[in-house]
């Protein structure tokens, strides 16, 4: 039996800015709009920390390889 390892990538096909939320949505198998809304609400609650976290995630999470 082979186990497929699930990896987190920035999305190439479902991206608005950097593909971070789209990639997280693909990884969690949820609608990207839900991830974007949660991220936006978290950013508002944390007084802008979500923007810094997004930039860091944009740098750290690799882009999805071409298929």
Coordinates of C-alpha atoms in Angstrom, one line a residue:
X1 CA 0.0 0.0 0.0
X2 CA 1.3 3.4 -0.9
X3 CA 0.4 6.4 1.1
X4 CA 0.1 9.7 -0.7
X5 CA 1.7 12.5 1.3
X6 CA -0.4 15.6 1.2
X7 CA 1.7 18.8 0.8
X8 CA 0.8 22.4 1.2
X9 CA 1.5 24.6 -1.8
X10 CA 0.4 28.1 -2.9
X11 CA -2.3 27.6 -5.6
X12 CA -1.6 28.4 -9.2
X13 CA -5.2 28.2 -10.4
X14 CA -7.1 29.7 -7.5
X15 CA -5.3 32.8 -6.4
X16 CA -6.3 36.4 -5.9
X17 CA -3.0 37.8 -4.6
X18 CA -0.4 35.2 -3.9
X19 CA -2.3 31.9 -3.8
X20 CA -1.8 31.4 -0.1
X21 CA -5.5 31.1 0.9
X22 CA -6.3 29.1 -2.3
X23 CA -3.5 26.7 -1.4
X24 CA -4.7 26.3 2.2
X25 CA -8.2 25.7 0.9
X26 CA -7.0 23.0 -1.4
X27 CA -5.0 21.4 1.4
X28 CA -8.0 21.4 3.7
X29 CA -10.4 20.5 0.9
X30 CA -12.7 23.5 1.6
X31 CA -14.0 26.4 -0.5
X32 CA -11.3 29.1 -0.8
X33 CA -13.9 31.8 0.0
X34 CA -14.2 30.3 3.5
X35 CA -10.5 30.5 4.1
X36 CA -10.3 34.1 2.7
X37 CA -13.2 35.2 5.0
X38 CA -11.6 33.6 8.1
X39 CA -8.2 35.2 7.2
X40 CA -9.9 38.6 6.7
X41 CA -11.8 38.4 10.0
X42 CA -8.6 37.2 11.8
X43 CA -6.7 40.1 10.3
X44 CA -9.3 42.6 11.6
X45 CA -9.4 41.1 15.0
X46 CA -5.7 40.9 15.3
X47 CA -5.3 44.6 14.2
X48 CA -3.4 43.8 11.0
X49 CA -1.2 40.8 12.1
X50 CA -2.9 38.7 9.4
X51 CA -1.3 40.9 6.7
X52 CA 2.2 40.1 8.1
X53 CA 1.3 36.4 8.4
X54 CA 0.1 36.4 4.8
X55 CA 3.4 37.9 3.6
X56 CA 5.4 35.4 5.6
X57 CA 3.2 32.5 4.3
X58 CA 3.7 33.8 0.7
X59 CA 7.5 33.6 1.2
X60 CA 7.6 30.3 3.1
X61 CA 5.0 28.2 1.3
X62 CA 6.3 27.0 -2.1
X63 CA 4.2 27.5 -5.3
X64 CA 2.4 24.5 -6.6
X65 CA 4.6 22.6 -9.2
X66 CA 3.5 22.6 -12.8
X67 CA 1.6 19.5 -13.7

